[in-house]
CSV table of C-alpha atoms and ligand atoms in Angstrom, one decimal:
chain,number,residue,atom,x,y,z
A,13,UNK,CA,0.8,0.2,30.9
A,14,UNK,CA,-2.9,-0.7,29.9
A,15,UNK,CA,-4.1,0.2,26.5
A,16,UNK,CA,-6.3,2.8,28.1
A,17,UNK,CA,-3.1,4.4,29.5
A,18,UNK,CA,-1.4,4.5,26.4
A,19,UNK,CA,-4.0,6.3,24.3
A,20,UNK,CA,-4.4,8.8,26.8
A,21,UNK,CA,-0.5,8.9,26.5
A,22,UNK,CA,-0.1,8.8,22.6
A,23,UNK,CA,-2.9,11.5,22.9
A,24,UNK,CA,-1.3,13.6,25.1
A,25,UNK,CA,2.0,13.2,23.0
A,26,UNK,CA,0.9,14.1,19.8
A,27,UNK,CA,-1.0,17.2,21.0
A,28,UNK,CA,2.2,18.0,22.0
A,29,UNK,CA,4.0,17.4,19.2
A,30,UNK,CA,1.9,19.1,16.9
A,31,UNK,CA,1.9,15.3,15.0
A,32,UNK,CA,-0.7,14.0,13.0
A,33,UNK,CA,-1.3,9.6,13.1
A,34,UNK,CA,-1.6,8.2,9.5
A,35,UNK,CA,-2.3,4.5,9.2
A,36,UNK,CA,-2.2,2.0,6.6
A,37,UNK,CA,-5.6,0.2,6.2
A,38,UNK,CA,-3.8,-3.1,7.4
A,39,UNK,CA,-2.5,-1.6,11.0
A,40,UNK,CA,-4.0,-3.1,13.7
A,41,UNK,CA,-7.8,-2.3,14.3
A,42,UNK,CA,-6.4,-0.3,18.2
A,43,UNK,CA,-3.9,1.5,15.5
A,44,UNK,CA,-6.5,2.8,13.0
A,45,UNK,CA,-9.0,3.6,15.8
A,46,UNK,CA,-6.2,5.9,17.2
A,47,UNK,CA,-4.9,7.1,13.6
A,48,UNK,CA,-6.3,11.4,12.7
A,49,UNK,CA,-6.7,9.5,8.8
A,50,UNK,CA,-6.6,6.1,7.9
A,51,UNK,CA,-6.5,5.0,4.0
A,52,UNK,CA,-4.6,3.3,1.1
A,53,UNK,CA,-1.3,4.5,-0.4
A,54,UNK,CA,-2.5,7.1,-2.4
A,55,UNK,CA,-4.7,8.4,0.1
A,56,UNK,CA,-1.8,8.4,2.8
A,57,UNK,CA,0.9,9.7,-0.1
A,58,UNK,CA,-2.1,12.5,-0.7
A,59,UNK,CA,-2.5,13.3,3.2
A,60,UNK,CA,1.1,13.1,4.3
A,61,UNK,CA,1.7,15.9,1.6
A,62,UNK,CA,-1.4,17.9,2.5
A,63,UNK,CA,-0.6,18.1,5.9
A,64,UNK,CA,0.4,21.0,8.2
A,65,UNK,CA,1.7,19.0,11.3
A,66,UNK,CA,5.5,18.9,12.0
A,67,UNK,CA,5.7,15.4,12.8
A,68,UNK,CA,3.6,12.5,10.9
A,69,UNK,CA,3.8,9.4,12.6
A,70,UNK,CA,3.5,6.4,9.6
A,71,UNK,CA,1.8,3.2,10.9
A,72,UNK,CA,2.8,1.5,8.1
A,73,UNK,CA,5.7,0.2,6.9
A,74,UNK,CA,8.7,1.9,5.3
A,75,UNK,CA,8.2,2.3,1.9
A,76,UNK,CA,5.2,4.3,3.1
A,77,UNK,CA,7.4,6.1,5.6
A,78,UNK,CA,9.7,6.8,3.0
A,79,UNK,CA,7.1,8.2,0.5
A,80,UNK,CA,5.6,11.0,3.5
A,81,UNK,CA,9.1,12.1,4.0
A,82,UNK,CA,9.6,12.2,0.1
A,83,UNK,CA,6.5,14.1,-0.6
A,84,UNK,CA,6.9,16.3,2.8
A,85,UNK,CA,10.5,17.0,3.4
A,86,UNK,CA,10.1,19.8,5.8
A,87,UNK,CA,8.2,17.4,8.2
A,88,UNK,CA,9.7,14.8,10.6
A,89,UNK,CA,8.3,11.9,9.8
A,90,UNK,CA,8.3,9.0,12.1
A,91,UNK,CA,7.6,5.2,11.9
A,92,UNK,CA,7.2,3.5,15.2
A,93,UNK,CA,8.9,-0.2,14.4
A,94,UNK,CA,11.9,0.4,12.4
A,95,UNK,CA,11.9,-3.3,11.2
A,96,UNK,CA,8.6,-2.9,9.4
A,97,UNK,CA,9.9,-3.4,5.7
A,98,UNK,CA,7.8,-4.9,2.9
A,99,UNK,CA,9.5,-7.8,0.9
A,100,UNK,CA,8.6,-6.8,-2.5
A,101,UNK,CA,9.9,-3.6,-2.0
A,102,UNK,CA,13.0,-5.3,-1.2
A,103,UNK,CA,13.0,-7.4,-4.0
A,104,UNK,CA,14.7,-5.3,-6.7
A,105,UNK,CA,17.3,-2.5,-6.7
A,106,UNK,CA,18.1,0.8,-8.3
A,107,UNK,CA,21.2,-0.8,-9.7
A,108,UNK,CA,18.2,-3.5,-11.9
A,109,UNK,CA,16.3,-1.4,-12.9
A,110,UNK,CA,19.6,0.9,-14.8
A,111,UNK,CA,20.3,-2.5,-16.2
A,112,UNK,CA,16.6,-3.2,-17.8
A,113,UNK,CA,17.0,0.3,-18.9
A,114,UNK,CA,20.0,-0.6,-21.2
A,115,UNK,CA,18.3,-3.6,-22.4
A,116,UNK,CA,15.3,-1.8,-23.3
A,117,UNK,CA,16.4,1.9,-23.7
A,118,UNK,CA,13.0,2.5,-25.5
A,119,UNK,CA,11.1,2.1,-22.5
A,120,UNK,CA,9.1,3.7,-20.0
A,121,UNK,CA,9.8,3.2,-16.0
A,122,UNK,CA,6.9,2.7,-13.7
A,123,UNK,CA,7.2,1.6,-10.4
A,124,UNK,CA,4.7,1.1,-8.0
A,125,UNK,CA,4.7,2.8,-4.6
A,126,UNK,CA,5.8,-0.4,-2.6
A,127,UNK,CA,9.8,0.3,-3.7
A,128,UNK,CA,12.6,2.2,-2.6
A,129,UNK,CA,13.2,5.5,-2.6
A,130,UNK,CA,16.5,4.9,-4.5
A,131,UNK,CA,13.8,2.6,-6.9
A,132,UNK,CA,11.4,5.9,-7.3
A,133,UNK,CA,14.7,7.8,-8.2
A,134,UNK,CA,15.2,5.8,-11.4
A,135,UNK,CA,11.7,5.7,-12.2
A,136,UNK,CA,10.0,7.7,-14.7
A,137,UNK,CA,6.3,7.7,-12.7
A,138,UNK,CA,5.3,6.0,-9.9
A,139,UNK,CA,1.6,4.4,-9.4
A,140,UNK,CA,-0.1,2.7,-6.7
A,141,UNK,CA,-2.8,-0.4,-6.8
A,142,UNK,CA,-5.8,2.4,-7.0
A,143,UNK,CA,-4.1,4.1,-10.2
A,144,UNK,CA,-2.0,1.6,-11.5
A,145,UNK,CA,-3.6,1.2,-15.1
A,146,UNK,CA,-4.6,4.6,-15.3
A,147,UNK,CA,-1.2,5.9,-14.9
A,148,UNK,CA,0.5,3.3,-17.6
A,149,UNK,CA,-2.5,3.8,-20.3
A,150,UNK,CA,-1.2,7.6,-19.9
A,151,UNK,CA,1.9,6.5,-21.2
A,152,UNK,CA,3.4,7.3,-25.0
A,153,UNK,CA,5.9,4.8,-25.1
A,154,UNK,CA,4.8,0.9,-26.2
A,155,UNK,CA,7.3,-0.6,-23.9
A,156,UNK,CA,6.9,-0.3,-19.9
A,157,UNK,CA,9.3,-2.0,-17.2
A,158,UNK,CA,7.0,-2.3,-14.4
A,159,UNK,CA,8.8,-3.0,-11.0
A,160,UNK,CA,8.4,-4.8,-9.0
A,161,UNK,CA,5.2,-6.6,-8.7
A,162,UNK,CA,4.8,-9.1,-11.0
A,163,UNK,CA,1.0,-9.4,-10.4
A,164,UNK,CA,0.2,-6.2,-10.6
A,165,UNK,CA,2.4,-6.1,-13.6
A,166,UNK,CA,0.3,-8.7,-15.7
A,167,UNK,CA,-2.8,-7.3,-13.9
A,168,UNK,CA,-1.9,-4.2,-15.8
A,169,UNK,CA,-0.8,-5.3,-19.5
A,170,UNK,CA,-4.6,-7.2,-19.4
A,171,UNK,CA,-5.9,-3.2,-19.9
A,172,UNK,CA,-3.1,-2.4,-22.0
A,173,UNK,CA,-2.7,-4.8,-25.1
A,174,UNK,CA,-0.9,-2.6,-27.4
A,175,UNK,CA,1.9,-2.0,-24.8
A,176,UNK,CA,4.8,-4.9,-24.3
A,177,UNK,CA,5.0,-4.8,-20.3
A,178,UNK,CA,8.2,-5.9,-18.7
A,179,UNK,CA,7.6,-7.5,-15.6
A,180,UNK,CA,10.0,-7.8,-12.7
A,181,UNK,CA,10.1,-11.1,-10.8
A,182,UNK,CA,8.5,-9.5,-6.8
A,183,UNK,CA,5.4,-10.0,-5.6
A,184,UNK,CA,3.5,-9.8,-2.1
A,185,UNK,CA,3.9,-13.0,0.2
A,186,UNK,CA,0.6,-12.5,1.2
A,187,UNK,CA,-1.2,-12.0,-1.4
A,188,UNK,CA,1.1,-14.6,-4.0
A,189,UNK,CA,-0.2,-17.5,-2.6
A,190,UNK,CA,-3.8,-16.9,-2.1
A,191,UNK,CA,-5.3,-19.7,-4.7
A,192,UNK,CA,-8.0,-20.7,-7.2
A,193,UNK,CA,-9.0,-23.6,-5.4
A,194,UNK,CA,-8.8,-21.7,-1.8
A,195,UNK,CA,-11.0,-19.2,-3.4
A,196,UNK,CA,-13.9,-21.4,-5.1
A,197,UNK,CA,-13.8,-23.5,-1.3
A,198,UNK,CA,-14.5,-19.7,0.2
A,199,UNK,CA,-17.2,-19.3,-2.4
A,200,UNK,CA,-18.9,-22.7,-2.4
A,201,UNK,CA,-19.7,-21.5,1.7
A,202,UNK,CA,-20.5,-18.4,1.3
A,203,UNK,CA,-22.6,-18.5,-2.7
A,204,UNK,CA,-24.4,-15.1,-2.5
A,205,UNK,CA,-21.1,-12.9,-1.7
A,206,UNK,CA,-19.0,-11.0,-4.1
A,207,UNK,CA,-15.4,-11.8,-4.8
A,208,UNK,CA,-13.2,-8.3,-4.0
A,209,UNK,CA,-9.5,-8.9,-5.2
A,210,UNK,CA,-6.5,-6.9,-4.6
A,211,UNK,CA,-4.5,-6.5,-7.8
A,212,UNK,CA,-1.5,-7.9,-5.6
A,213,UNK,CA,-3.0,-11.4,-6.4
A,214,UNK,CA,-2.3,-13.9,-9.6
A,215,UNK,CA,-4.0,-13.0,-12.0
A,216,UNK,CA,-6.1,-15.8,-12.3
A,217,UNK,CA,-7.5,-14.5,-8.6
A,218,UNK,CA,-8.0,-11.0,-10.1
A,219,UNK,CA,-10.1,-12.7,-13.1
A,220,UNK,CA,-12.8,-13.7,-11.0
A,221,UNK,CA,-13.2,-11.4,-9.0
A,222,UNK,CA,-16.4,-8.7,-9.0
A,223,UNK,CA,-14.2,-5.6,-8.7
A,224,UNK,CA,-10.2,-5.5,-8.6
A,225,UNK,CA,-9.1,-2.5,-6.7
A,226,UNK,CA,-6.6,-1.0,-3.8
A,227,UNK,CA,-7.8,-1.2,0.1
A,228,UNK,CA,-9.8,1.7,-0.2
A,229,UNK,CA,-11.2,0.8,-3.3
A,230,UNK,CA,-12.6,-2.6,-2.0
A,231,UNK,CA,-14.1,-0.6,1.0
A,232,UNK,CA,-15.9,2.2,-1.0
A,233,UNK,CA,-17.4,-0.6,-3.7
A,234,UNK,CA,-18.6,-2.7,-0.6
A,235,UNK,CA,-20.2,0.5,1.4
A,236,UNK,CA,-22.1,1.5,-1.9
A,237,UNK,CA,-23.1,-2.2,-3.1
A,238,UNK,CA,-26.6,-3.0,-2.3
A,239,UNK,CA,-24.9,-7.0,-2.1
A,240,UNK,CA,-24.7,-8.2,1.8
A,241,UNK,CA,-21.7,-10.6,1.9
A,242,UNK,CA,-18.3,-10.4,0.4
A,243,UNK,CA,-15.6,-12.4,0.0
A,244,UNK,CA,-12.3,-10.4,0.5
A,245,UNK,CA,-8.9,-11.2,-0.9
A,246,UNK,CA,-6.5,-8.9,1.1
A,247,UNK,CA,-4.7,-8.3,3.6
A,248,UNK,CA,-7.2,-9.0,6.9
A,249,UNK,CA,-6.2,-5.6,8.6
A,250,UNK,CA,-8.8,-4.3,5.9
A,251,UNK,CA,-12.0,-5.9,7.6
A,252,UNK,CA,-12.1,-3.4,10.9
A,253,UNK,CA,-13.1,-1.0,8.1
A,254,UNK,CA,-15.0,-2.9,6.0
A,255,UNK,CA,-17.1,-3.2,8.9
A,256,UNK,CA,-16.8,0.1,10.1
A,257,UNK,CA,-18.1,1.2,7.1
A,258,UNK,CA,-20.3,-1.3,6.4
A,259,UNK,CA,-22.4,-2.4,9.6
A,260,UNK,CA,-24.2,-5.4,9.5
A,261,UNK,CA,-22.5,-6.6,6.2
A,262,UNK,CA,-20.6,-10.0,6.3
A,263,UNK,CA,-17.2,-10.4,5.5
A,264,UNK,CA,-15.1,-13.4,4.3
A,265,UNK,CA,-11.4,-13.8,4.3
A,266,UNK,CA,-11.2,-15.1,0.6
A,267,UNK,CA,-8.1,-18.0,2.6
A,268,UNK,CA,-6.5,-17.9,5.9
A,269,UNK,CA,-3.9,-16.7,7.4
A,270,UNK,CA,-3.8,-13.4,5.0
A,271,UNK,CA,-1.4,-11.3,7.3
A,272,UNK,CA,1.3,-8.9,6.9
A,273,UNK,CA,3.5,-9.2,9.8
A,274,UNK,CA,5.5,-6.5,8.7
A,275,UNK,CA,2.1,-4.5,9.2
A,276,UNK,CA,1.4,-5.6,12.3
A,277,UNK,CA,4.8,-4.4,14.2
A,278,UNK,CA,3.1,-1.1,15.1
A,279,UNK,CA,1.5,-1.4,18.8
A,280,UNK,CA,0.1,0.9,21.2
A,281,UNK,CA,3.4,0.7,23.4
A,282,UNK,CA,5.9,1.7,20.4
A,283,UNK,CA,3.3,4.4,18.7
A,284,UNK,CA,3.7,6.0,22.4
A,285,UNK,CA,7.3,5.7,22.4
A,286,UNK,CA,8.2,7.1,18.7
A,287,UNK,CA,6.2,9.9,19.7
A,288,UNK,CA,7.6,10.2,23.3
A,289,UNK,CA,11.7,10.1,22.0
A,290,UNK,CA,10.6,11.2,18.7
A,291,UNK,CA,12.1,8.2,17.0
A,292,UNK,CA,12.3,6.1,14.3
A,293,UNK,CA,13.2,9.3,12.0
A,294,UNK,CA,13.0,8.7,8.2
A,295,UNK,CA,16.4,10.1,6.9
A,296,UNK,CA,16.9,10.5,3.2
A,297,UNK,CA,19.7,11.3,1.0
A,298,UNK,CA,18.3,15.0,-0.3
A,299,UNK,CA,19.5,14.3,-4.0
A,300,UNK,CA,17.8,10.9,-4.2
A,301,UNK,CA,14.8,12.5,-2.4
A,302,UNK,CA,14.4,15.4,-5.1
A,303,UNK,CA,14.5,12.7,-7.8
A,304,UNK,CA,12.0,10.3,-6.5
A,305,UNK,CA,9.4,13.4,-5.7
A,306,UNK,CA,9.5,13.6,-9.7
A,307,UNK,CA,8.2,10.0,-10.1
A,308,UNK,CA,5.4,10.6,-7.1
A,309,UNK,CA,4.6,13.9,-8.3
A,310,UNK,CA,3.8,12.9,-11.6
A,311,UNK,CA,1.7,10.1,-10.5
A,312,UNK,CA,-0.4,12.9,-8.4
A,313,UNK,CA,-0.7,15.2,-11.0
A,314,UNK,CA,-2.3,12.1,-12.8
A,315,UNK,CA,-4.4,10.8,-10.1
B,30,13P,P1,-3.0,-0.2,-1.2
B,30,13P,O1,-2.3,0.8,-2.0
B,30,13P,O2,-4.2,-0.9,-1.9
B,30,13P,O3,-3.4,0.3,0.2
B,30,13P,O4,-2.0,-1.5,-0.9
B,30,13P,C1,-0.8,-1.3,-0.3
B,30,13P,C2,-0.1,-2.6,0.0
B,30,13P,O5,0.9,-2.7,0.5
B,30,13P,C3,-0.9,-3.8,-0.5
B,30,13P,O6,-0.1,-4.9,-0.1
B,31,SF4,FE1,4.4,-5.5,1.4
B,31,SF4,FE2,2.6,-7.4,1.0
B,31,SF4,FE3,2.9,-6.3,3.4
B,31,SF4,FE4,1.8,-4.9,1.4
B,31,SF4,S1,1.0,-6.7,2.3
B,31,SF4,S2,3.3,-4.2,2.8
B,31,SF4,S3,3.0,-5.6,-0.3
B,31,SF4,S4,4.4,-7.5,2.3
């Protein structure tokens, strides 16, 4: 089938279905042009709660699946390539984070969005790269685990010096290896554009940067700068936007290859098909569910 056949198809479907299409600002430019809202975490966590469809399809991956279904359990909430994981989610367990909780009993839990649902469970509050420091300075206690993004972790405790932060050892393969010299090359060719950072970076990235901020974040500070070029240190799914919202403004991938492929699984072909055979459904354990709401919860009453 020809792309033009499948959007009249997903179309037709999701009229249908009385779904609603939410996409992550890395999908696939054909995905976010088809998508009824397309943002960062918080936005989607904020929009997949709000809504009044009975199915959301997630073009994202399946933290971001999970976190829909978590906040909007009475909705069927579909996401189209059941592989799509994210490997710092992956990287730590529920069954860790009891364990850093014996070793530091004093502490606070945070754990940002990209985790488990069993993750969220143990968690005290859960934050996401636009709130991240907000929701941690809103904290009493002096100690915070933070799980499980190392980067953001540090990224953090630089706004927070009278709090000990304990990191957790994940981080994004994407964004982990983006480096200082990488960067200054990017800059040496292109002198007059700003450096936007996602907080997933080292920290050394973050520090030179002209704003730190989530995917939305770097798109609203680029539409309302009166600067021309930018230099952008995320994921490149981010630049149909950018220049959506942005016409005639240049755009610089801060290194190459600065791809999710876990973000790119979603396709025109299995969008159609998830809404065709309503599949893949996000299934979660109703107790854990209940318990991880609390952690996201919190964060939106904060947020
Ligand atoms: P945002 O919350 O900034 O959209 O980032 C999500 C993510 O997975 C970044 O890698
Ligand atoms: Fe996970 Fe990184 Fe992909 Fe975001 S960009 S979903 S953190 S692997």
């Amino acid at each position: 089938m020809s792309n033009t056949e499948l959007i009249k198809k997903i179309e037709k479907l999701k009229k249908e279905r009385h779904a609603v299409i939410l996409a992550h600002l890395y999908q696939p430019a054909e995905i976010q042009d088809i998508a009824d809202f397309v943002g960062d975490s918080l936005e989607l966590s904020r929009m997949a709660k709000a809504t009044t469809a009975e199915v959301i399809v997630f073009c994202g991956v399946t933290f971001m699946a999970e976190t829909a279904k978590i906040l909007s359990p009475e909705r069927t909430v579909l996401l189209p390539d059941v592989t799509a994981g994210c490997p710092m989610a992956d990287s730590i367990t529920a069954q860790e984070i009891l364990r850093l909780k014996e070793q530091y009993p004093e502490a606070a839990v945070v754990c940002y969005v990209n985790s488990s649902i069993e993750v969220k469970a143990v968690s005290d509050i859960c934050c996401t790269s636009a709130n991240a420091v907000k929701i941690v300075q809103s904290l009493t206690e002096q100690q915070v685990i933070f799980v499980p993004d190392q980067n953001l972790g540090r990224y953090i405790a630089t706004f927070c010096p009278e709090k000990q932060i304990i990191l957790a050892k994940g981080f994004c393969p994407t964004h982990h290896f983006i480096t200082v010299q990488q960067v200054n090359e990017t800059k040496k060719q292109h002198p007059a554009a700003l450096l936007l950072v996602h907080p997933e970076c080292p920290l050394e990235i973050s520090r030179m940067s002209d704003l730190t901020g989530s995917t939305a974040q770097i798109i609203d500070f680029a539409a309302h700068s009166p600067t021309q070029e930018f230099i952008i240190a995320t994921e490149e799914g981010i630049l149909h936007q950018l220049q959506l919202a942005c016409p005639g403004k240049q755009f610089y991938p801060a290194a190459p290859r600065l791809i999710c492929a876990n973000m790119k699984k979603t396709t025109l072909a299995n969008l159609a098909a998830a809404l065709e055979e309503l599949k893949y459904v996000v299934q979660v354990d109703e107790n854990v569910r209940q318990k991880a709401a609390l952690s996201l919860e919190r964060m939106l009453a904060l947020s």
